[in-house]
mmCIF file of C-alpha atoms in Angstrom:
data_model
loop_
_atom_site.group_PDB
_atom_site.id
_atom_site.type_symbol
_atom_site.label_atom_id
_atom_site.label_comp_id
_atom_site.label_asym_id
_atom_site.label_seq_id
_atom_site.Cartn_x
_atom_site.Cartn_y
_atom_site.Cartn_z
ATOM 1 C CA MET A 45 101.397 117.460 139.766
ATOM 2 C CA THR A 46 100.614 114.639 141.825
ATOM 3 C CA ALA A 47 103.703 112.537 143.463
ATOM 4 C CA THR A 48 105.752 110.012 144.621
ATOM 5 C CA THR A 49 107.887 109.612 148.135
ATOM 6 C CA HIS A 50 111.149 108.791 147.865
ATOM 7 C CA PRO A 51 112.659 106.498 151.303
ATOM 8 C CA ASP A 52 113.835 109.282 152.528
ATOM 9 C CA GLY A 53 110.164 110.788 152.978
ATOM 10 C CA SER A 54 111.041 114.338 150.689
ATOM 11 C CA ALA A 55 108.620 114.886 147.071
ATOM 12 C CA GLY A 56 109.182 112.599 144.741
ATOM 13 C CA LEU A 57 108.393 112.665 141.391
ATOM 14 C CA PRO A 58 105.063 114.144 138.906
ATOM 15 C CA LEU A 59 103.216 111.287 138.206
ATOM 16 C CA GLN A 60 102.620 112.942 134.744
ATOM 17 C CA TRP A 61 106.169 112.589 133.311
ATOM 18 C CA ALA A 62 106.728 108.975 134.780
ATOM 19 C CA ALA A 63 103.720 107.181 132.947
ATOM 20 C CA ALA A 64 104.926 109.791 129.695
ATOM 21 C CA ALA A 65 108.442 108.193 129.996
ATOM 22 C CA LEU A 66 106.146 104.924 130.524
ATOM 23 C CA GLU A 67 104.288 104.753 126.729
ATOM 24 C CA MET A 68 108.029 106.325 125.531
ATOM 25 C CA ALA A 69 109.423 102.700 127.265
ATOM 26 C CA LEU A 70 107.076 100.942 126.329
ATOM 27 C CA THR A 71 107.296 102.155 122.300
ATOM 28 C CA ALA A 72 110.857 101.342 121.682
ATOM 29 C CA ALA A 73 111.988 98.828 118.768
ATOM 30 C CA THR A 74 113.666 95.915 121.182
ATOM 31 C CA ALA A 75 111.274 93.900 122.912
ATOM 32 C CA PRO A 76 111.727 94.391 126.075
ATOM 33 C CA PRO A 77 112.710 97.230 125.774
ATOM 34 C CA VAL A 78 115.680 98.565 128.231
ATOM 35 C CA LEU A 79 114.574 101.893 129.467
ATOM 36 C CA GLY A 80 117.676 103.213 131.162
ATOM 37 C CA ILE A 81 117.454 105.721 134.563
ATOM 38 C CA ALA A 82 120.270 108.215 134.912
ATOM 39 C CA GLY A 83 121.063 109.820 137.548
ATOM 40 C CA VAL A 84 123.636 111.098 140.326
ATOM 41 C CA GLN A 85 123.540 109.057 144.051
ATOM 42 C CA GLY A 86 120.256 110.148 145.928
ATOM 43 C CA SER A 87 118.044 111.648 142.621
ATOM 44 C CA GLY A 88 115.592 109.228 142.691
ATOM 45 C CA LYS A 89 117.085 106.251 140.461
ATOM 46 C CA SER A 90 115.324 103.425 142.547
ATOM 47 C CA THR A 91 111.735 105.985 143.336
ATOM 48 C CA LEU A 92 111.205 106.052 139.617
ATOM 49 C CA ALA A 93 112.571 102.921 139.036
ATOM 50 C CA ALA A 94 108.892 100.977 141.240
ATOM 51 C CA GLN A 95 106.452 103.914 140.444
ATOM 52 C CA LEU A 96 107.179 102.745 136.830
ATOM 53 C CA ALA A 97 106.840 99.234 137.498
ATOM 54 C CA SER A 98 103.267 100.122 139.769
ATOM 55 C CA LEU A 99 102.301 102.524 136.334
ATOM 56 C CA ALA A 100 103.086 99.637 134.170
ATOM 57 C CA GLY A 101 101.878 96.695 136.513
ATOM 58 C CA ALA A 102 98.312 98.730 136.540
ATOM 59 C CA ARG A 103 97.977 98.257 132.684
ATOM 60 C CA GLY A 104 98.829 94.080 133.429
ATOM 61 C CA LEU A 105 102.370 94.278 132.478
ATOM 62 C CA ARG A 106 105.788 92.905 133.964
ATOM 63 C CA VAL A 107 108.406 94.700 134.324
ATOM 64 C CA ALA A 108 111.643 93.244 135.520
ATOM 65 C CA VAL A 109 114.395 96.192 137.862
ATOM 66 C CA LEU A 110 117.849 95.427 138.339
ATOM 67 C CA SER A 111 120.598 98.967 138.979
ATOM 68 C CA LEU A 112 123.979 98.712 138.805
ATOM 69 C CA ASP A 113 124.344 99.402 142.146
ATOM 70 C CA ASP A 114 123.296 95.579 142.408
ATOM 71 C CA VAL A 115 125.918 94.080 139.503
ATOM 72 C CA TYR A 116 129.682 94.793 142.059
ATOM 73 C CA LEU A 117 131.342 92.319 142.915
ATOM 74 C CA SER A 118 131.668 91.319 146.355
ATOM 75 C CA ARG A 119 133.788 92.037 148.124
ATOM 76 C CA GLN A 120 136.645 89.060 147.537
ATOM 77 C CA ARG A 121 136.918 89.403 143.761
ATOM 78 C CA ARG A 122 137.396 93.800 144.936
ATOM 79 C CA ALA A 123 140.136 92.826 147.616
ATOM 80 C CA ARG A 124 142.000 90.498 144.352
ATOM 81 C CA LEU A 125 141.675 94.085 142.764
ATOM 82 C CA ALA A 126 143.265 96.079 145.557
ATOM 83 C CA ALA A 127 145.414 94.510 145.877
ATOM 84 C CA ASP A 128 146.622 93.413 141.649
ATOM 85 C CA VAL A 129 146.273 96.761 140.714
ATOM 86 C CA HIS A 130 145.471 99.323 142.686
ATOM 87 C CA PRO A 131 144.231 100.154 147.257
ATOM 88 C CA LEU A 132 141.088 102.060 146.119
ATOM 89 C CA LEU A 133 139.555 99.288 144.054
ATOM 90 C CA GLN A 134 138.879 98.016 147.908
ATOM 91 C CA THR A 135 136.122 100.450 146.669
ATOM 92 C CA ARG A 136 132.523 99.452 145.071
ATOM 93 C CA GLY A 137 131.164 102.717 142.842
ATOM 94 C CA PRO A 138 133.746 103.664 139.806
ATOM 95 C CA PRO A 139 133.580 101.254 136.525
ATOM 96 C CA GLY A 140 135.594 98.003 136.943
ATOM 97 C CA SER A 141 133.101 96.948 139.600
ATOM 98 C CA HIS A 142 131.479 95.702 138.317
ATOM 99 C CA ASP A 143 130.363 92.527 137.409
ATOM 100 C CA LEU A 144 129.377 93.680 133.405
ATOM 101 C CA PRO A 145 129.167 90.167 132.263
ATOM 102 C CA LEU A 146 126.028 89.471 134.700
ATOM 103 C CA ALA A 147 124.030 92.451 134.419
ATOM 104 C CA LEU A 148 124.636 91.356 130.435
ATOM 105 C CA GLU A 149 123.411 87.813 131.269
ATOM 106 C CA VAL A 150 120.674 89.117 133.008
ATOM 107 C CA ILE A 151 119.455 91.025 130.178
ATOM 108 C CA SER A 152 119.709 88.297 128.068
ATOM 109 C CA GLN A 153 117.464 85.803 129.952
ATOM 110 C CA LEU A 154 115.076 88.578 130.185
ATOM 111 C CA ARG A 155 115.000 88.448 126.786
ATOM 112 C CA ALA A 156 114.453 85.736 126.313
ATOM 113 C CA GLY A 157 111.648 84.272 128.560
ATOM 114 C CA ALA A 158 113.734 82.338 130.939
ATOM 115 C CA PRO A 159 113.563 81.821 134.060
ATOM 116 C CA THR A 160 115.564 84.628 135.886
ATOM 117 C CA ARG A 161 116.882 85.635 139.100
ATOM 118 C CA LEU A 162 117.480 89.529 139.371
ATOM 119 C CA PRO A 163 121.162 90.060 141.545
ATOM 120 C CA ARG A 164 120.573 92.312 144.620
ATOM 121 C CA PHE A 165 123.673 93.661 146.442
ATOM 122 C CA ASP A 166 123.370 94.908 150.086
ATOM 123 C CA LYS A 167 125.119 98.314 150.724
ATOM 124 C CA LEU A 168 125.389 97.393 154.577
ATOM 125 C CA ALA A 169 127.401 94.148 154.399
ATOM 126 C CA ASP A 170 128.919 95.308 150.845
ATOM 127 C CA ASP A 171 128.799 92.014 149.551
ATOM 128 C CA PRO A 172 125.327 90.410 147.444
ATOM 129 C CA TRP A 173 123.083 88.675 148.649
ATOM 130 C CA PRO A 174 122.981 84.869 149.039
ATOM 131 C CA LEU A 175 121.321 83.942 145.141
ATOM 132 C CA GLY A 176 119.015 81.998 147.077
ATOM 133 C CA GLN A 177 117.246 85.773 147.563
ATOM 134 C CA TRP A 178 117.661 87.456 144.380
ATOM 135 C CA PRO A 179 113.981 88.170 143.173
ATOM 136 C CA ARG A 180 113.211 84.849 140.230
ATOM 137 C CA ILE A 181 111.080 85.927 137.168
ATOM 138 C CA GLU A 182 109.408 83.078 135.528
ATOM 139 C CA GLY A 183 108.809 83.290 132.008
ATOM 140 C CA LYS A 184 108.798 86.749 130.128
ATOM 141 C CA VAL A 185 108.530 90.244 130.703
ATOM 142 C CA ASP A 186 107.083 93.115 128.763
ATOM 143 C CA LEU A 187 109.896 95.892 130.185
ATOM 144 C CA ILE A 188 113.315 95.980 131.267
ATOM 145 C CA VAL A 189 114.280 99.150 134.016
ATOM 146 C CA LEU A 190 117.851 99.674 134.211
ATOM 147 C CA GLU A 191 118.541 102.312 136.482
ATOM 148 C CA GLY A 192 122.207 103.277 137.547
ATOM 149 C CA TRP A 193 124.316 106.838 138.675
ATOM 150 C CA CYS A 194 126.638 106.722 136.559
ATOM 151 C CA LEU A 195 124.287 104.815 133.654
ATOM 152 C CA CYS A 196 125.704 105.181 129.674
ATOM 153 C CA VAL A 197 128.675 107.995 131.319
ATOM 154 C CA PRO A 198 131.759 107.970 128.267
ATOM 155 C CA ALA A 199 134.990 107.478 129.305
ATOM 156 C CA GLU A 200 137.417 111.123 129.047
ATOM 157 C CA SER A 201 140.121 112.559 127.036
ATOM 158 C CA GLN A 202 143.573 111.576 129.168
ATOM 159 C CA GLN A 203 144.201 114.669 129.196
ATOM 160 C CA ALA A 204 140.938 115.688 131.281
ATOM 161 C CA LEU A 205 142.349 112.399 133.951
ATOM 162 C CA LEU A 206 145.951 114.778 134.529
ATOM 163 C CA GLU A 207 144.836 116.781 137.232
ATOM 164 C CA PRO A 208 142.969 115.442 140.476
ATOM 165 C CA ILE A 209 139.467 116.476 141.284
ATOM 166 C CA ASN A 210 139.751 116.541 145.018
ATOM 167 C CA ALA A 211 141.315 115.436 148.138
ATOM 168 C CA LEU A 212 140.760 111.409 147.727
ATOM 169 C CA GLU A 213 142.209 111.357 144.168
ATOM 170 C CA ARG A 214 145.520 114.399 145.691
ATOM 171 C CA GLU A 215 145.783 112.062 148.406
ATOM 172 C CA GLU A 216 145.435 108.648 147.407
ATOM 173 C CA ASP A 217 145.484 108.646 143.588
ATOM 174 C CA GLY A 218 148.740 110.679 143.429
ATOM 175 C CA ASP A 219 149.916 109.404 139.884
ATOM 176 C CA GLY A 220 146.146 108.683 138.800
ATOM 177 C CA ARG A 221 146.666 105.241 137.871
ATOM 178 C CA TRP A 222 143.711 104.204 139.918
ATOM 179 C CA ARG A 223 141.268 107.137 138.204
ATOM 180 C CA GLN A 224 143.268 105.586 134.409
ATOM 181 C CA TRP A 225 142.155 102.235 135.378
ATOM 182 C CA CYS A 226 138.234 102.929 135.755
ATOM 183 C CA ASN A 227 138.310 105.095 132.808
ATOM 184 C CA GLN A 228 139.879 102.463 129.991
ATOM 185 C CA ARG A 229 137.075 100.131 131.660
ATOM 186 C CA LEU A 230 134.507 102.302 130.970
ATOM 187 C CA ALA A 231 136.240 103.046 127.556
ATOM 188 C CA SER A 232 136.469 99.101 126.984
ATOM 189 C CA ASP A 233 134.023 97.574 129.606
ATOM 190 C CA TYR A 234 131.139 99.376 129.513
ATOM 191 C CA PRO A 235 129.501 100.258 126.000
ATOM 192 C CA PRO A 236 127.599 96.525 125.256
ATOM 193 C CA LEU A 237 125.544 97.607 128.497
ATOM 194 C CA TRP A 238 125.405 101.399 127.478
ATOM 195 C CA GLN A 239 124.467 99.527 124.259
ATOM 196 C CA LEU A 240 121.182 98.409 124.852
ATOM 197 C CA VAL A 241 120.385 100.903 126.624
ATOM 198 C CA GLN A 242 117.038 102.134 124.837
ATOM 199 C CA PRO A 243 115.018 105.178 125.746
ATOM 200 C CA LEU A 244 118.048 106.551 128.388
ATOM 201 C CA ILE A 245 116.127 109.198 131.088
ATOM 202 C CA CYS A 246 117.788 110.974 133.191
ATOM 203 C CA LEU A 247 117.322 113.146 136.375
ATOM 204 C CA GLN A 248 119.268 115.747 136.205
ATOM 205 C CA ALA A 249 120.865 117.106 139.645
ATOM 206 C CA PRO A 250 121.303 120.254 140.591
ATOM 207 C CA ASP A 251 125.091 120.180 140.597
ATOM 208 C CA PHE A 252 127.117 117.121 142.772
ATOM 209 C CA ASP A 253 127.105 119.456 146.198
ATOM 210 C CA VAL A 254 124.104 118.172 146.821
ATOM 211 C CA VAL A 255 125.171 114.250 146.824
ATOM 212 C CA PRO A 256 126.790 114.550 149.991
ATOM 213 C CA LEU A 257 123.628 115.604 151.363
ATOM 214 C CA TRP A 258 121.409 112.658 149.311
ATOM 215 C CA ARG A 259 123.837 109.816 149.899
ATOM 216 C CA TRP A 260 123.702 110.344 153.845
ATOM 217 C CA GLN A 261 119.423 110.550 153.410
ATOM 218 C CA GLN A 262 120.310 106.832 151.926
ATOM 219 C CA GLU A 263 121.786 105.413 154.565
ATOM 220 C CA GLN A 264 119.835 106.805 157.017
ATOM 221 C CA SER A 265 117.479 104.897 155.416
ATOM 222 C CA LEU A 266 118.519 101.953 154.753
ATOM 223 C CA ALA A 267 119.733 101.634 158.170
ATOM 224 C CA ALA A 268 116.246 102.125 159.646
ATOM 225 C CA ASN A 269 115.674 99.734 157.316
ATOM 226 C CA ARG A 270 117.997 97.618 158.628
ATOM 227 C CA PRO A 271 118.298 97.787 162.414
ATOM 228 C CA GLY A 272 120.884 96.200 164.346
ATOM 229 C CA ARG A 273 123.539 96.776 161.113
ATOM 230 C CA THR A 274 125.942 99.893 161.452
ATOM 231 C CA PRO A 275 125.956 102.956 158.986
ATOM 232 C CA MET A 276 128.106 105.244 157.178
ATOM 233 C CA THR A 277 129.097 108.442 159.722
ATOM 234 C CA LEU A 278 128.664 111.210 157.635
ATOM 235 C CA ALA A 279 132.418 112.114 157.816
ATOM 236 C CA GLN A 280 132.209 108.422 155.669
ATOM 237 C CA ILE A 281 129.930 109.293 152.862
ATOM 238 C CA ARG A 282 131.825 112.411 151.830
ATOM 239 C CA ARG A 283 134.716 111.407 151.331
ATOM 240 C CA PHE A 284 133.115 108.199 150.218
ATOM 241 C CA VAL A 285 131.064 109.968 147.404
ATOM 242 C CA GLN A 286 134.256 111.277 146.391
ATOM 243 C CA PHE A 287 134.888 108.151 144.101
ATOM 244 C CA PHE A 288 132.464 108.695 142.272
ATOM 245 C CA GLU A 289 133.032 112.634 141.769
ATOM 246 C CA ARG A 290 134.298 112.336 138.326
ATOM 247 C CA ILE A 291 131.966 110.520 136.872
ATOM 248 C CA SER A 292 129.125 111.727 138.495
ATOM 249 C CA ARG A 293 130.036 115.290 136.963
ATOM 250 C CA GLN A 294 130.647 114.379 133.854
ATOM 251 C CA GLY A 295 127.312 112.472 133.528
ATOM 252 C CA LEU A 296 126.055 115.643 134.605
ATOM 253 C CA ARG A 297 127.678 117.462 131.882
ATOM 254 C CA ILE A 298 127.178 114.486 129.216
ATOM 255 C CA TRP A 299 123.637 113.285 129.875
ATOM 256 C CA PRO A 300 121.343 115.855 128.845
ATOM 257 C CA SER A 301 122.267 115.811 125.832
ATOM 258 C CA ILE A 302 122.322 111.972 125.201
ATOM 259 C CA ALA A 303 119.477 111.095 127.734
ATOM 260 C CA ASP A 304 115.461 110.864 125.555
ATOM 261 C CA SER A 305 114.229 113.200 127.966
ATOM 262 C CA THR A 306 115.492 114.380 131.104
ATOM 263 C CA LEU A 307 114.365 115.824 134.316
ATOM 264 C CA ALA A 308 115.803 118.950 136.186
ATOM 265 C CA LEU A 309 116.105 118.524 139.818
ATOM 266 C CA ASP A 310 116.895 121.374 142.584
ATOM 267 C CA ASP A 311 118.623 120.151 145.345
ATOM 268 C CA GLN A 312 115.441 119.193 147.052
ATOM 269 C CA ARG A 313 114.297 116.957 144.762
ATOM 270 C CA ARG A 314 111.789 118.955 142.921
ATOM 271 C CA PRO A 315 111.258 118.853 139.110
ATOM 272 C CA ILE A 316 112.308 122.480 137.949
ATOM 273 C CA PRO A 317 109.825 122.762 134.611
ATOM 274 C CA PRO A 318 109.680 123.213 132.367
ATOM 275 C CA LEU A 319 109.804 119.375 131.809
ATOM 276 C CA ARG A 320 110.769 118.062 128.321
#
């Protein structure tokens, strides 16, 4: 079974499965469909998105690829949240740190066939790229691919928020104020975007324990492509992924039951048969 390659050189995803996902998207009722790719950090979402765009392009179809990682709020806007709500909101990632009106506007423009700039976020600089560097799409597209680490994850119950799940929550969110605020945003602000996704496909990691390594591999790839920029250390990565842990674990529990297609992965990101 032929596969592509991840940026870190590891094996990518089966072309057979990617092709089936593309066919499923193209038969969706909406036009153009918004094909969602959900999975924890480093699971291969951007690799699959590029693969789908390539397969569609080979058929003469136009594809716009958008990531939740590309609509993070600027450092300045997160600094205001950190001052007004909770210091942990300075760090990008959790619900509440995305520019959702921007994401919705971009999808609306794409569906209308209007000239559209696709947002891009510089993770090493921790700020959006300048507007002039965002790629521009003219005319109608046949498919929109939206990928994200918390895509379509629902909010948790208040009971589930009571106990901290890692050192970050115990030591820096002892009263639960940060996680409650993020959960409220997930409940109230994100559903309008989630409702646009049809179909949803899931890259299912074996567990959350693989995320620090996968995120570390991503960071090394980012640094290799941007000489002169200093990547996060492994210790910084281990702390950073704790911001994502609660909602990632919720996603790992929920995605297989709500996705239209799920691909289980081992800790090396190799597909575990059978595919469904």
